[in-house]
PDB file of N, CA and C in Angstrom:
ATOM      1  N   MET V   1      20.278 -39.162  -4.942  1.00 55.00           N
ATOM      2  CA  MET V   1      20.434 -40.589  -5.145  1.00 55.00           C
ATOM      3  C   MET V   1      21.683 -40.850  -5.976  1.00 55.00           C
ATOM      4  N   MET V   2      22.457 -41.766  -5.521  1.00 54.00           N
ATOM      5  CA  MET V   2      23.706 -42.082  -6.191  1.00 54.00           C
ATOM      6  C   MET V   2      23.587 -43.470  -6.820  1.00 54.00           C
ATOM      7  N   PRO V   3      23.925 -43.597  -8.092  1.00 64.00           N
ATOM      8  CA  PRO V   3      23.853 -44.929  -8.697  1.00 64.00           C
ATOM      9  C   PRO V   3      24.928 -45.835  -8.096  1.00 64.00           C
ATOM     10  N   LEU V   4      24.524 -47.019  -7.743  1.00 63.00           N
ATOM     11  CA  LEU V   4      25.446 -47.972  -7.136  1.00 63.00           C
ATOM     12  C   LEU V   4      25.822 -49.043  -8.152  1.00 63.00           C
ATOM     13  N   SER V   5      26.487 -48.629  -9.223  1.00 73.00           N
ATOM     14  CA  SER V   5      26.801 -49.561 -10.292  1.00 73.00           C
ATOM     15  C   SER V   5      28.135 -50.260 -10.082  1.00 73.00           C
ATOM     16  N   SER V   6      29.012 -49.670  -9.302  1.00 78.00           N
ATOM     17  CA  SER V   6      30.311 -50.309  -9.104  1.00 78.00           C
ATOM     18  C   SER V   6      30.552 -50.542  -7.617  1.00 78.00           C
ATOM     19  N   THR V   7      31.603 -51.267  -7.333  1.00 80.00           N
ATOM     20  CA  THR V   7      31.930 -51.599  -5.952  1.00 80.00           C
ATOM     21  C   THR V   7      32.363 -50.357  -5.182  1.00 80.00           C
ATOM     22  N   ILE V   8      33.098 -49.475  -5.820  1.00 81.00           N
ATOM     23  CA  ILE V   8      33.558 -48.276  -5.134  1.00 81.00           C
ATOM     24  C   ILE V   8      32.391 -47.351  -4.785  1.00 81.00           C
ATOM     25  N   ASP V   9      31.381 -47.277  -5.655  1.00 77.00           N
ATOM     26  CA  ASP V   9      30.189 -46.479  -5.347  1.00 77.00           C
ATOM     27  C   ASP V   9      29.456 -47.037  -4.130  1.00 77.00           C
ATOM     28  N   THR V  10      29.329 -48.339  -4.075  1.00 76.00           N
ATOM     29  CA  THR V  10      28.686 -48.990  -2.934  1.00 76.00           C
ATOM     30  C   THR V  10      29.483 -48.743  -1.667  1.00 76.00           C
ATOM     31  N   PHE V  11      30.792 -48.842  -1.746  1.00 84.00           N
ATOM     32  CA  PHE V  11      31.641 -48.598  -0.587  1.00 84.00           C
ATOM     33  C   PHE V  11      31.517 -47.157  -0.088  1.00 84.00           C
ATOM     34  N   ILE V  12      31.492 -46.213  -0.995  1.00 82.00           N
ATOM     35  CA  ILE V  12      31.350 -44.800  -0.624  1.00 82.00           C
ATOM     36  C   ILE V  12      30.006 -44.559   0.050  1.00 82.00           C
ATOM     37  N   ALA V  13      28.943 -45.137  -0.488  1.00 75.00           N
ATOM     38  CA  ALA V  13      27.603 -44.957   0.088  1.00 75.00           C
ATOM     39  C   ALA V  13      27.516 -45.567   1.485  1.00 75.00           C
ATOM     40  N   ILE V  14      28.040 -46.767   1.652  1.00 80.00           N
ATOM     41  CA  ILE V  14      27.967 -47.429   2.953  1.00 80.00           C
ATOM     42  C   ILE V  14      28.855 -46.722   3.968  1.00 80.00           C
ATOM     43  N   SER V  15      30.038 -46.278   3.557  1.00 88.00           N
ATOM     44  CA  SER V  15      30.906 -45.569   4.504  1.00 88.00           C
ATOM     45  C   SER V  15      30.294 -44.228   4.905  1.00 88.00           C
ATOM     46  N   GLY V  16      29.621 -43.541   3.989  1.00 84.00           N
ATOM     47  CA  GLY V  16      28.928 -42.306   4.334  1.00 84.00           C
ATOM     48  C   GLY V  16      27.800 -42.555   5.325  1.00 84.00           C
ATOM     49  N   LEU V  17      27.072 -43.649   5.125  1.00 80.00           N
ATOM     50  CA  LEU V  17      26.000 -44.015   6.050  1.00 80.00           C
ATOM     51  C   LEU V  17      26.551 -44.291   7.438  1.00 80.00           C
ATOM     52  N   VAL V  18      27.659 -45.007   7.506  1.00 86.00           N
ATOM     53  CA  VAL V  18      28.276 -45.318   8.802  1.00 86.00           C
ATOM     54  C   VAL V  18      28.735 -44.031   9.493  1.00 86.00           C
ATOM     55  N   ILE V  19      29.313 -43.108   8.738  1.00 91.00           N
ATOM     56  CA  ILE V  19      29.769 -41.843   9.323  1.00 91.00           C
ATOM     57  C   ILE V  19      28.587 -41.050   9.883  1.00 91.00           C
ATOM     58  N   VAL V  20      27.479 -41.022   9.172  1.00 85.00           N
ATOM     59  CA  VAL V  20      26.289 -40.307   9.655  1.00 85.00           C
ATOM     60  C   VAL V  20      25.749 -40.949  10.927  1.00 85.00           C
ATOM     61  N   ILE V  21      25.665 -42.265  10.955  1.00 83.00           N
ATOM     62  CA  ILE V  21      25.141 -42.964  12.134  1.00 83.00           C
ATOM     63  C   ILE V  21      26.040 -42.739  13.345  1.00 83.00           C
ATOM     64  N   VAL V  22      27.342 -42.876  13.154  1.00 89.00           N
ATOM     65  CA  VAL V  22      28.281 -42.657  14.264  1.00 89.00           C
ATOM     66  C   VAL V  22      28.217 -41.211  14.740  1.00 89.00           C
ATOM     67  N   GLY V  23      28.093 -40.273  13.824  1.00 89.00           N
ATOM     68  CA  GLY V  23      27.977 -38.869  14.205  1.00 89.00           C
ATOM     69  C   GLY V  23      26.748 -38.599  15.052  1.00 89.00           C
ATOM     70  N   MET V  24      25.618 -39.172  14.675  1.00 84.00           N
ATOM     71  CA  MET V  24      24.392 -38.959  15.458  1.00 84.00           C
ATOM     72  C   MET V  24      24.508 -39.612  16.838  1.00 84.00           C
ATOM     73  N   ILE V  25      25.110 -40.778  16.905  1.00 85.00           N
ATOM     74  CA  ILE V  25      25.293 -41.428  18.205  1.00 85.00           C
ATOM     75  C   ILE V  25      26.198 -40.590  19.091  1.00 85.00           C
ATOM     76  N   ILE V  26      27.241 -39.995  18.517  1.00 90.00           N
ATOM     77  CA  ILE V  26      28.128 -39.131  19.292  1.00 90.00           C
ATOM     78  C   ILE V  26      27.373 -37.897  19.800  1.00 90.00           C
ATOM     79  N   VAL V  27      26.501 -37.338  18.970  1.00 87.00           N
ATOM     80  CA  VAL V  27      25.709 -36.175  19.408  1.00 87.00           C
ATOM     81  C   VAL V  27      24.825 -36.539  20.590  1.00 87.00           C
ATOM     82  N   TYR V  28      24.151 -37.685  20.530  1.00 85.00           N
ATOM     83  CA  TYR V  28      23.301 -38.092  21.643  1.00 85.00           C
ATOM     84  C   TYR V  28      24.127 -38.416  22.887  1.00 85.00           C
ATOM     85  N   TYR V  29      25.332 -38.941  22.713  1.00 87.00           N
ATOM     86  CA  TYR V  29      26.204 -39.205  23.854  1.00 87.00           C
ATOM     87  C   TYR V  29      26.665 -37.896  24.498  1.00 87.00           C
ATOM     88  N   ILE V  30      26.987 -36.906  23.685  1.00 87.00           N
ATOM     89  CA  ILE V  30      27.388 -35.601  24.226  1.00 87.00           C
ATOM     90  C   ILE V  30      26.240 -34.973  25.006  1.00 87.00           C
ATOM     91  N   ILE V  31      25.028 -35.079  24.485  1.00 85.00           N
ATOM     92  CA  ILE V  31      23.862 -34.556  25.208  1.00 85.00           C
ATOM     93  C   ILE V  31      23.703 -35.290  26.538  1.00 85.00           C
ATOM     94  N   HIS V  32      23.868 -36.614  26.520  1.00 83.00           N
ATOM     95  CA  HIS V  32      23.772 -37.402  27.753  1.00 83.00           C
ATOM     96  C   HIS V  32      24.854 -36.969  28.743  1.00 83.00           C
ATOM     97  N   PHE V  33      26.069 -36.759  28.269  1.00 85.00           N
ATOM     98  CA  PHE V  33      27.168 -36.333  29.127  1.00 85.00           C
ATOM     99  C   PHE V  33      26.892 -34.948  29.713  1.00 85.00           C
ATOM    100  N   LEU V  34      26.315 -34.052  28.933  1.00 81.00           N
ATOM    101  CA  LEU V  34      25.946 -32.724  29.420  1.00 81.00           C
ATOM    102  C   LEU V  34      24.910 -32.821  30.527  1.00 81.00           C
ATOM    103  N   ILE V  35      23.929 -33.668  30.344  1.00 80.00           N
ATOM    104  CA  ILE V  35      22.890 -33.840  31.364  1.00 80.00           C
ATOM    105  C   ILE V  35      23.503 -34.416  32.640  1.00 80.00           C
ATOM    106  N   GLU V  36      24.400 -35.392  32.510  1.00 80.00           N
ATOM    107  CA  GLU V  36      25.058 -35.965  33.683  1.00 80.00           C
ATOM    108  C   GLU V  36      25.901 -34.920  34.407  1.00 80.00           C
ATOM    109  N   THR V  37      26.522 -34.021  33.669  1.00 79.00           N
ATOM    110  CA  THR V  37      27.335 -32.970  34.274  1.00 79.00           C
ATOM    111  C   THR V  37      26.467 -31.987  35.049  1.00 79.00           C
ATOM    112  N   LEU V  38      25.285 -31.694  34.548  1.00 77.00           N
ATOM    113  CA  LEU V  38      24.392 -30.749  35.213  1.00 77.00           C
ATOM    114  C   LEU V  38      23.673 -31.343  36.418  1.00 77.00           C
ATOM    115  N   LYS V  39      23.768 -32.655  36.638  1.00 75.00           N
ATOM    116  CA  LYS V  39      23.043 -33.299  37.735  1.00 75.00           C
ATOM    117  C   LYS V  39      23.587 -32.945  39.115  1.00 75.00           C
ATOM    118  N   ASP V  40      24.677 -32.215  39.192  1.00 71.00           N
ATOM    119  CA  ASP V  40      25.238 -31.861  40.489  1.00 71.00           C
ATOM    120  C   ASP V  40      24.322 -30.930  41.282  1.00 71.00           C
ATOM    121  N   GLU V  41      23.567 -30.112  40.592  1.00 64.00           N
ATOM    122  CA  GLU V  41      22.661 -29.194  41.268  1.00 64.00           C
ATOM    123  C   GLU V  41      21.330 -29.901  41.525  1.00 64.00           C
ATOM    124  N   SER V  42      20.987 -30.104  42.789  1.00 58.00           N
ATOM    125  CA  SER V  42      19.783 -30.869  43.127  1.00 58.00           C
ATOM    126  C   SER V  42      18.500 -30.107  42.818  1.00 58.00           C
ATOM    127  N   SER V  43      18.557 -28.795  42.737  1.00 64.00           N
ATOM    128  CA  SER V  43      17.342 -28.019  42.476  1.00 64.00           C
ATOM    129  C   SER V  43      16.843 -28.200  41.042  1.00 64.00           C
ATOM    130  N   LEU V  44      17.698 -28.694  40.182  1.00 71.00           N
ATOM    131  CA  LEU V  44      17.328 -28.855  38.775  1.00 71.00           C
ATOM    132  C   LEU V  44      16.961 -30.292  38.428  1.00 71.00           C
ATOM    133  N   PHE V  45      16.721 -31.135  39.432  1.00 74.00           N
ATOM    134  CA  PHE V  45      16.544 -32.558  39.176  1.00 74.00           C
ATOM    135  C   PHE V  45      15.374 -32.850  38.239  1.00 74.00           C
ATOM    136  N   LEU V  46      14.216 -32.223  38.466  1.00 77.00           N
ATOM    137  CA  LEU V  46      13.048 -32.507  37.629  1.00 77.00           C
ATOM    138  C   LEU V  46      13.252 -32.023  36.198  1.00 77.00           C
ATOM    139  N   LYS V  47      13.888 -30.865  36.044  1.00 80.00           N
ATOM    140  CA  LYS V  47      14.154 -30.360  34.702  1.00 80.00           C
ATOM    141  C   LYS V  47      15.155 -31.254  33.971  1.00 80.00           C
ATOM    142  N   LEU V  48      16.155 -31.728  34.690  1.00 83.00           N
ATOM    143  CA  LEU V  48      17.141 -32.619  34.079  1.00 83.00           C
ATOM    144  C   LEU V  48      16.537 -33.973  33.740  1.00 83.00           C
ATOM    145  N   ARG V  49      15.616 -34.420  34.574  1.00 85.00           N
ATOM    146  CA  ARG V  49      14.958 -35.699  34.292  1.00 85.00           C
ATOM    147  C   ARG V  49      14.159 -35.613  32.995  1.00 85.00           C
ATOM    148  N   THR V  50      13.491 -34.480  32.794  1.00 86.00           N
ATOM    149  CA  THR V  50      12.751 -34.272  31.546  1.00 86.00           C
ATOM    150  C   THR V  50      13.693 -34.245  30.354  1.00 86.00           C
ATOM    151  N   LEU V  51      14.830 -33.556  30.497  1.00 86.00           N
ATOM    152  CA  LEU V  51      15.809 -33.526  29.409  1.00 86.00           C
ATOM    153  C   LEU V  51      16.358 -34.916  29.113  1.00 86.00           C
ATOM    154  N   GLU V  52      16.595 -35.694  30.164  1.00 87.00           N
ATOM    155  CA  GLU V  52      17.112 -37.050  29.974  1.00 87.00           C
ATOM    156  C   GLU V  52      16.089 -37.929  29.260  1.00 87.00           C
ATOM    157  N   GLN V  53      14.831 -37.787  29.620  1.00 90.00           N
ATOM    158  CA  GLN V  53      13.783 -38.552  28.944  1.00 90.00           C
ATOM    159  C   GLN V  53      13.652 -38.132  27.489  1.00 90.00           C
ATOM    160  N   LEU V  54      13.749 -36.837  27.221  1.00 90.00           N
ATOM    161  CA  LEU V  54      13.704 -36.358  25.837  1.00 90.00           C
ATOM    162  C   LEU V  54      14.870 -36.912  25.027  1.00 90.00           C
ATOM    163  N   ASN V  55      16.041 -36.953  25.625  1.00 87.00           N
ATOM    164  CA  ASN V  55      17.209 -37.500  24.936  1.00 87.00           C
ATOM    165  C   ASN V  55      17.015 -38.984  24.633  1.00 87.00           C
ATOM    166  N   ASN V  56      16.460 -39.738  25.574  1.00 89.00           N
ATOM    167  CA  ASN V  56      16.207 -41.160  25.339  1.00 89.00           C
ATOM    168  C   ASN V  56      15.184 -41.367  24.228  1.00 89.00           C
ATOM    169  N   VAL V  57      14.138 -40.547  24.225  1.00 91.00           N
ATOM    170  CA  VAL V  57      13.111 -40.666  23.185  1.00 91.00           C
ATOM    171  C   VAL V  57      13.698 -40.292  21.823  1.00 91.00           C
ATOM    172  N   MET V  58      14.528 -39.245  21.778  1.00 88.00           N
ATOM    173  CA  MET V  58      15.157 -38.855  20.510  1.00 88.00           C
ATOM    174  C   MET V  58      16.056 -39.965  19.978  1.00 88.00           C
ATOM    175  N   THR V  59      16.806 -40.612  20.866  1.00 86.00           N
ATOM    176  CA  THR V  59      17.666 -41.717  20.446  1.00 86.00           C
ATOM    177  C   THR V  59      16.830 -42.881  19.910  1.00 86.00           C
ATOM    178  N   PHE V  60      15.736 -43.201  20.597  1.00 89.00           N
ATOM    179  CA  PHE V  60      14.859 -44.290  20.165  1.00 89.00           C
ATOM    180  C   PHE V  60      14.236 -43.985  18.805  1.00 89.00           C
ATOM    181  N   VAL V  61      13.756 -42.754  18.630  1.00 89.00           N
ATOM    182  CA  VAL V  61      13.141 -42.372  17.348  1.00 89.00           C
ATOM    183  C   VAL V  61      14.193 -42.384  16.232  1.00 89.00           C
ATOM    184  N   PHE V  62      15.432 -42.003  16.554  1.00 85.00           N
ATOM    185  CA  PHE V  62      16.506 -42.060  15.565  1.00 85.00           C
ATOM    186  C   PHE V  62      16.753 -43.495  15.111  1.00 85.00           C
ATOM    187  N   ILE V  63      16.779 -44.422  16.041  1.00 84.00           N
ATOM    188  CA  ILE V  63      16.991 -45.838  15.695  1.00 84.00           C
ATOM    189  C   ILE V  63      15.831 -46.360  14.857  1.00 84.00           C
ATOM    190  N   ILE V  64      14.604 -46.046  15.261  1.00 86.00           N
ATOM    191  CA  ILE V  64      13.423 -46.481  14.507  1.00 86.00           C
ATOM    192  C   ILE V  64      13.434 -45.876  13.109  1.00 86.00           C
ATOM    193  N   SER V  65      13.802 -44.595  12.996  1.00 84.00           N
ATOM    194  CA  SER V  65      13.867 -43.950  11.682  1.00 84.00           C
ATOM    195  C   SER V  65      14.893 -44.631  10.787  1.00 84.00           C
ATOM    196  N   GLY V  66      16.039 -44.969  11.354  1.00 79.00           N
ATOM    197  CA  GLY V  66      17.061 -45.665  10.580  1.00 79.00           C
ATOM    198  C   GLY V  66      16.584 -47.014  10.087  1.00 79.00           C
ATOM    199  N   ILE V  67      15.891 -47.741  10.931  1.00 81.00           N
ATOM    200  CA  ILE V  67      15.366 -49.051  10.530  1.00 81.00           C
ATOM    201  C   ILE V  67      14.307 -48.885   9.446  1.00 81.00           C
ATOM    202  N   LEU V  68      13.426 -47.900   9.610  1.00 83.00           N
ATOM    203  CA  LEU V  68      12.381 -47.682   8.608  1.00 83.00           C
ATOM    204  C   LEU V  68      12.954 -47.238   7.264  1.00 83.00           C
ATOM    205  N   PHE V  69      14.038 -46.452   7.281  1.00 80.00           N
ATOM    206  CA  PHE V  69      14.664 -46.049   6.027  1.00 80.00           C
ATOM    207  C   PHE V  69      15.432 -47.207   5.387  1.00 80.00           C
ATOM    208  N   PHE V  70      16.013 -48.057   6.219  1.00 75.00           N
ATOM    209  CA  PHE V  70      16.780 -49.172   5.676  1.00 75.00           C
ATOM    210  C   PHE V  70      15.863 -50.199   5.027  1.00 75.00           C
ATOM    211  N   PHE V  71      14.796 -50.549   5.721  1.00 75.00           N
ATOM    212  CA  PHE V  71      13.795 -51.464   5.166  1.00 75.00           C
ATOM    213  C   PHE V  71      12.661 -50.609   4.629  1.00 75.00           C
ATOM    214  N   THR V  72      12.616 -50.418   3.352  1.00 73.00           N
ATOM    215  CA  THR V  72      11.676 -49.465   2.745  1.00 73.00           C
ATOM    216  C   THR V  72      10.299 -50.075   2.482  1.00 73.00           C
ATOM    217  N   TYR V  73       9.785 -50.803   3.450  1.00 76.00           N
ATOM    218  CA  TYR V  73       8.437 -51.352   3.293  1.00 76.00           C
ATOM    219  C   TYR V  73       7.383 -50.261   3.476  1.00 76.00           C
ATOM    220  N   PHE V  74       7.661 -49.325   4.362  1.00 76.00           N
ATOM    221  CA  PHE V  74       6.729 -48.244   4.648  1.00 76.00           C
ATOM    222  C   PHE V  74       7.453 -46.903   4.509  1.00 76.00           C
ATOM    223  N   PRO V  75       7.624 -46.406   3.290  1.00 78.00           N
ATOM    224  CA  PRO V  75       8.398 -45.162   3.120  1.00 78.00           C
ATOM    225  C   PRO V  75       7.731 -43.944   3.759  1.00 78.00           C
ATOM    226  N   MET V  76       6.408 -43.946   3.855  1.00 86.00           N
ATOM    227  CA  MET V  76       5.723 -42.814   4.467  1.00 86.00           C
ATOM    228  C   MET V  76       6.006 -42.753   5.972  1.00 86.00           C
ATOM    229  N   LEU V  77       6.092 -43.915   6.613  1.00 87.00           N
ATOM    230  CA  LEU V  77       6.400 -43.941   8.040  1.00 87.00           C
ATOM    231  C   LEU V  77       7.809 -43.430   8.323  1.00 87.00           C
ATOM    232  N   ALA V  78       8.728 -43.697   7.401  1.00 83.00           N
ATOM    233  CA  ALA V  78      10.092 -43.216   7.580  1.00 83.00           C
ATOM    234  C   ALA V  78      10.130 -41.691   7.557  1.00 83.00           C
ATOM    235  N   GLY V  79       9.421 -41.082   6.648  1.00 86.00           N
ATOM    236  CA  GLY V  79       9.356 -39.619   6.593  1.00 86.00           C
ATOM    237  C   GLY V  79       8.699 -39.031   7.821  1.00 86.00           C
ATOM    238  N   ILE V  80       7.633 -39.666   8.281  1.00 90.00           N
ATOM    239  CA  ILE V  80       6.937 -39.193   9.480  1.00 90.00           C
ATOM    240  C   ILE V  80       7.839 -39.317  10.699  1.00 90.00           C
ATOM    241  N   SER V  81       8.604 -40.401  10.786  1.00 88.00           N
ATOM    242  CA  SER V  81       9.492 -40.569  11.941  1.00 88.00           C
ATOM    243  C   SER V  81      10.605 -39.522  11.940  1.00 88.00           C
ATOM    244  N   ILE V  82      11.075 -39.114  10.770  1.00 87.00           N
ATOM    245  CA  ILE V  82      12.074 -38.046  10.703  1.00 87.00           C
ATOM    246  C   ILE V  82      11.465 -36.718  11.153  1.00 87.00           C
ATOM    247  N   ILE V  83      10.225 -36.458  10.760  1.00 92.00           N
ATOM    248  CA  ILE V  83       9.547 -35.236  11.203  1.00 92.00           C
ATOM    249  C   ILE V  83       9.372 -35.241  12.715  1.00 92.00           C
ATOM    250  N   VAL V  84       9.007 -36.393  13.269  1.00 92.00           N
ATOM    251  CA  VAL V  84       8.867 -36.512  14.724  1.00 92.00           C
ATOM    252  C   VAL V  84      10.213 -36.278  15.406  1.00 92.00           C
ATOM    253  N   MET V  85      11.279 -36.843  14.837  1.00 89.00           N
ATOM    254  CA  MET V  85      12.604 -36.669  15.424  1.00 89.00           C
ATOM    255  C   MET V  85      13.026 -35.199  15.395  1.00 89.00           C
ATOM    256  N   LEU V  86      12.766 -34.506  14.286  1.00 90.00           N
ATOM    257  CA  LEU V  86      13.103 -33.085  14.199  1.00 90.00           C
ATOM    258  C   LEU V  86      12.279 -32.256  15.180  1.00 90.00           C
ATOM    259  N   ALA V  87      11.014 -32.612  15.345  1.00 93.00           N
ATOM    260  CA  ALA V  87      10.169 -31.901  16.313  1.00 93.00           C
ATOM    261  C   ALA V  87      10.683 -32.124  17.737  1.00 93.00           C
ATOM    262  N   LEU V  88      11.084 -33.346  18.050  1.00 92.00           N
ATOM    263  CA  LEU V  88      11.646 -33.627  19.375  1.00 92.00           C
ATOM    264  C   LEU V  88      12.952 -32.870  19.594  1.00 92.00           C
ATOM    265  N   ASN V  89      13.788 -32.803  18.574  1.00 90.00           N
ATOM    266  CA  ASN V  89      15.034 -32.042  18.684  1.00 90.00           C
ATOM    267  C   ASN V  89      14.746 -30.567  18.930  1.00 90.00           C
ATOM    268  N   GLY V  90      13.775 -30.016  18.223  1.00 92.00           N
ATOM    269  CA  GLY V  90      13.389 -28.620  18.432  1.00 92.00           C
ATOM    270  C   GLY V  90      12.849 -28.379  19.829  1.00 92.00           C
ATOM    271  N   TYR V  91      12.008 -29.291  20.313  1.00 93.00           N
ATOM    272  CA  TYR V  91      11.466 -29.155  21.666  1.00 93.00           C
ATOM    273  C   TYR V  91      12.565 -29.270  22.708  1.00 93.00           C
ATOM    274  N   PHE V  92      13.501 -30.192  22.489  1.00 89.00           N
ATOM    275  CA  PHE V  92      14.627 -30.340  23.407  1.00 89.00           C
ATOM    276  C   PHE V  92      15.425 -29.044  23.498  1.00 89.00           C
ATOM    277  N   LEU V  93      15.729 -28.452  22.341  1.00 88.00           N
ATOM    278  CA  LEU V  93      16.481 -27.197  22.333  1.00 88.00           C
ATOM    279  C   LEU V  93      15.708 -26.066  23.012  1.00 88.00           C
ATOM    280  N   TYR V  94      14.411 -25.985  22.747  1.00 91.00           N
ATOM    281  CA  TYR V  94      13.582 -24.962  23.381  1.00 91.00           C
ATOM    282  C   TYR V  94      13.550 -25.154  24.897  1.00 91.00           C
ATOM    283  N   TYR V  95      13.336 -26.395  25.344  1.00 89.00           N
ATOM    284  CA  TYR V  95      13.252 -26.678  26.775  1.00 89.00           C
ATOM    285  C   TYR V  95      14.579 -26.378  27.466  1.00 89.00           C
ATOM    286  N   PHE V  96      15.680 -26.796  26.847  1.00 85.00           N
ATOM    287  CA  PHE V  96      17.000 -26.530  27.425  1.00 85.00           C
ATOM    288  C   PHE V  96      17.262 -25.037  27.494  1.00 85.00           C
ATOM    289  N   TYR V  97      16.976 -24.327  26.428  1.00 87.00           N
ATOM    290  CA  TYR V  97      17.231 -22.892  26.385  1.00 87.00           C
ATOM    291  C   TYR V  97      16.372 -22.139  27.390  1.00 87.00           C
ATOM    292  N   SER V  98      15.092 -22.491  27.459  1.00 86.00           N
ATOM    293  CA  SER V  98      14.205 -21.748  28.355  1.00 86.00           C
ATOM    294  C   SER V  98      14.459 -22.066  29.833  1.00 86.00           C
ATOM    295  N   ASN V  99      14.939 -23.252  30.151  1.00 81.00           N
ATOM    296  CA  ASN V  99      15.139 -23.617  31.554  1.00 81.00           C
ATOM    297  C   ASN V  99      16.556 -23.448  32.061  1.00 81.00           C
ATOM    298  N   PHE V 100      17.534 -23.477  31.179  1.00 76.00           N
ATOM    299  CA  PHE V 100      18.911 -23.439  31.647  1.00 76.00           C
ATOM    300  C   PHE V 100      19.694 -22.224  31.174  1.00 76.00           C
ATOM    301  N   VAL V 101      19.287 -21.608  30.099  1.00 76.00           N
ATOM    302  CA  VAL V 101      20.017 -20.446  29.599  1.00 76.00           C
ATOM    303  C   VAL V 101      19.345 -19.169  30.057  1.00 76.00           C
ATOM    304  N   ILE V 102      18.038 -19.066  29.882  1.00 76.00           N
ATOM    305  CA  ILE V 102      17.324 -17.849  30.269  1.00 76.00           C
ATOM    306  C   ILE V 102      17.230 -17.714  31.779  1.00 76.00           C
ATOM    307  N   ASP V 103      16.980 -18.811  32.491  1.00 65.00           N
ATOM    308  CA  ASP V 103      16.813 -18.755  33.939  1.00 65.00           C
ATOM    309  C   ASP V 103      18.104 -18.438  34.678  1.00 65.00           C
ATOM    310  N   LYS V 104      19.238 -18.677  34.073  1.00 61.00           N
ATOM    311  CA  LYS V 104      20.502 -18.435  34.775  1.00 61.00           C
ATOM    312  C   LYS V 104      21.013 -17.135  34.430  1.00 61.00           C
TER     313      LYS V 104
END
């Protein structure tokens, strides 16, 4: 926790938050672009559809987590949503690795 006693402290905190949010959006966009690139092979359509749905759910949970952290009415829900997001990220990595790295 950083004390926000001056204007420069507030600016640093807000700019760091913006950098984190933009970074996460870029990560989800790269994942989306990877899935679109892999769509050329028709035999992998169902596996890619699952990956695309997982990516959409991860993006949605990320947005919900950000809103819950910003509005601290329910701090326990914010922590739970981060745990859910991390679990989804782990499942996404496992599913991608087991279906696209090991099988090839």
